[in-house]
Amino acid sequence: MAAMATALVMGGFATAAPATGAPSAASAFTGSATSRRLPVIYDSDMDFDDASTLAYLCEEHKLGRIDLLAVTVANNGFGDPRRTLRHARSVLEQCGLPDVPIAEGAT
């Protein structure tokens, strides 16, 4: 099985955990068009600044630079869990990615 880099984006900050022998997250962003897309799970509290970050990640996904696998939302920013989940779902729908999974994260 080939090694693969993964990234978790938390509130606008990216952290990468490359597997042994895998390229770094930075090299995945600068790789050629034929290289694999960097898988990303976005975790945030979906406050206003995080909505713009999610919209940016949606565009990067549509351009083929990343693979936006899922969005997790903590309920300590934009309000109660139902509201933060609706907010994330709304951003994804407006960006044309309604099928990206959304889940409630830790508070």
XYZ file of C-alpha atoms in Angstrom:
107
model
C 0.000 0.000 0.000
C 1.421 3.379 -0.982
C 2.085 5.923 1.741
C -0.063 9.038 1.605
C 0.108 12.480 3.227
C -2.958 13.687 5.093
C -3.893 17.132 6.368
C -6.254 18.353 9.030
C -7.194 22.000 8.690
C -8.314 23.460 11.993
C -9.791 26.925 12.009
C -7.641 28.018 9.104
C -4.369 26.390 10.184
C -3.132 23.359 8.265
C -1.246 20.568 9.947
C 0.149 17.696 7.966
C 0.967 14.180 9.008
C 2.913 12.534 6.197
C 3.166 8.784 6.342
C 6.623 7.233 6.216
C 8.108 7.789 2.809
C 5.257 10.056 1.740
C 5.781 13.530 0.359
C 5.254 16.416 2.753
C 2.025 18.401 2.676
C 3.931 21.353 1.221
C 5.172 19.261 -1.691
C 1.626 18.032 -2.333
C 0.533 21.644 -2.918
C 3.430 22.359 -5.282
C 3.342 19.043 -7.132
C 2.496 18.612 -10.780
C -1.043 18.373 -12.077
C -0.662 14.607 -12.252
C 0.258 14.260 -8.570
C -2.315 13.107 -6.027
C -4.564 15.639 -4.379
C -3.900 16.281 -0.693
C -6.775 14.810 1.378
C -8.205 17.418 3.798
C -10.636 17.248 6.714
C -11.653 20.745 7.805
C -12.368 21.182 11.534
C -13.647 24.509 12.861
C -16.230 26.279 14.998
C -17.751 27.800 11.807
C -17.526 31.358 13.026
C -17.491 33.976 10.272
C -13.769 33.722 9.493
C -14.064 29.939 9.209
C -16.844 30.207 6.638
C -14.489 32.078 4.308
C -11.786 29.468 4.891
C -14.265 26.711 4.020
C -15.242 28.561 0.837
C -11.534 28.803 -0.065
C -11.074 25.066 0.540
C -14.093 24.357 -1.673
C -12.464 26.287 -4.512
C -9.163 24.453 -3.997
C -11.103 21.162 -4.136
C -12.868 22.144 -7.361
C -9.512 23.158 -8.887
C -8.145 19.700 -8.041
C -5.485 20.897 -5.604
C -6.962 19.195 -2.530
C -9.529 16.484 -1.796
C -11.989 17.926 0.735
C -13.058 14.698 2.463
C -15.214 16.048 5.294
C -16.048 18.979 7.541
C -16.314 18.689 11.325
C -17.841 21.483 13.372
C -17.425 22.326 17.066
C -20.302 24.171 18.709
C -18.295 26.833 20.520
C -18.184 29.512 17.825
C -21.257 30.296 15.766
C -23.803 29.013 18.261
C -25.517 25.756 19.064
C -24.580 22.570 17.158
C -27.608 22.629 14.855
C -26.803 26.173 13.761
C -23.115 25.478 13.107
C -23.963 22.346 11.120
C -26.536 24.271 9.044
C -23.986 27.032 8.467
C -21.346 24.570 7.206
C -23.908 22.779 5.025
C -25.047 26.109 3.573
C -21.488 27.125 2.661
C -20.836 23.757 1.005
C -24.100 23.963 -0.955
C -23.393 27.525 -2.100
C -19.940 26.408 -3.242
C -21.412 23.526 -5.223
C -20.211 20.725 -2.930
C -23.372 19.520 -1.155
C -22.113 15.922 -0.933
C -19.111 16.625 1.323
C -19.914 14.931 4.678
C -20.427 17.143 7.746
C -20.236 15.937 11.348
C -20.373 17.521 14.794
C -16.943 17.650 16.385
C -15.838 18.070 19.978
C -16.540 21.250 21.914
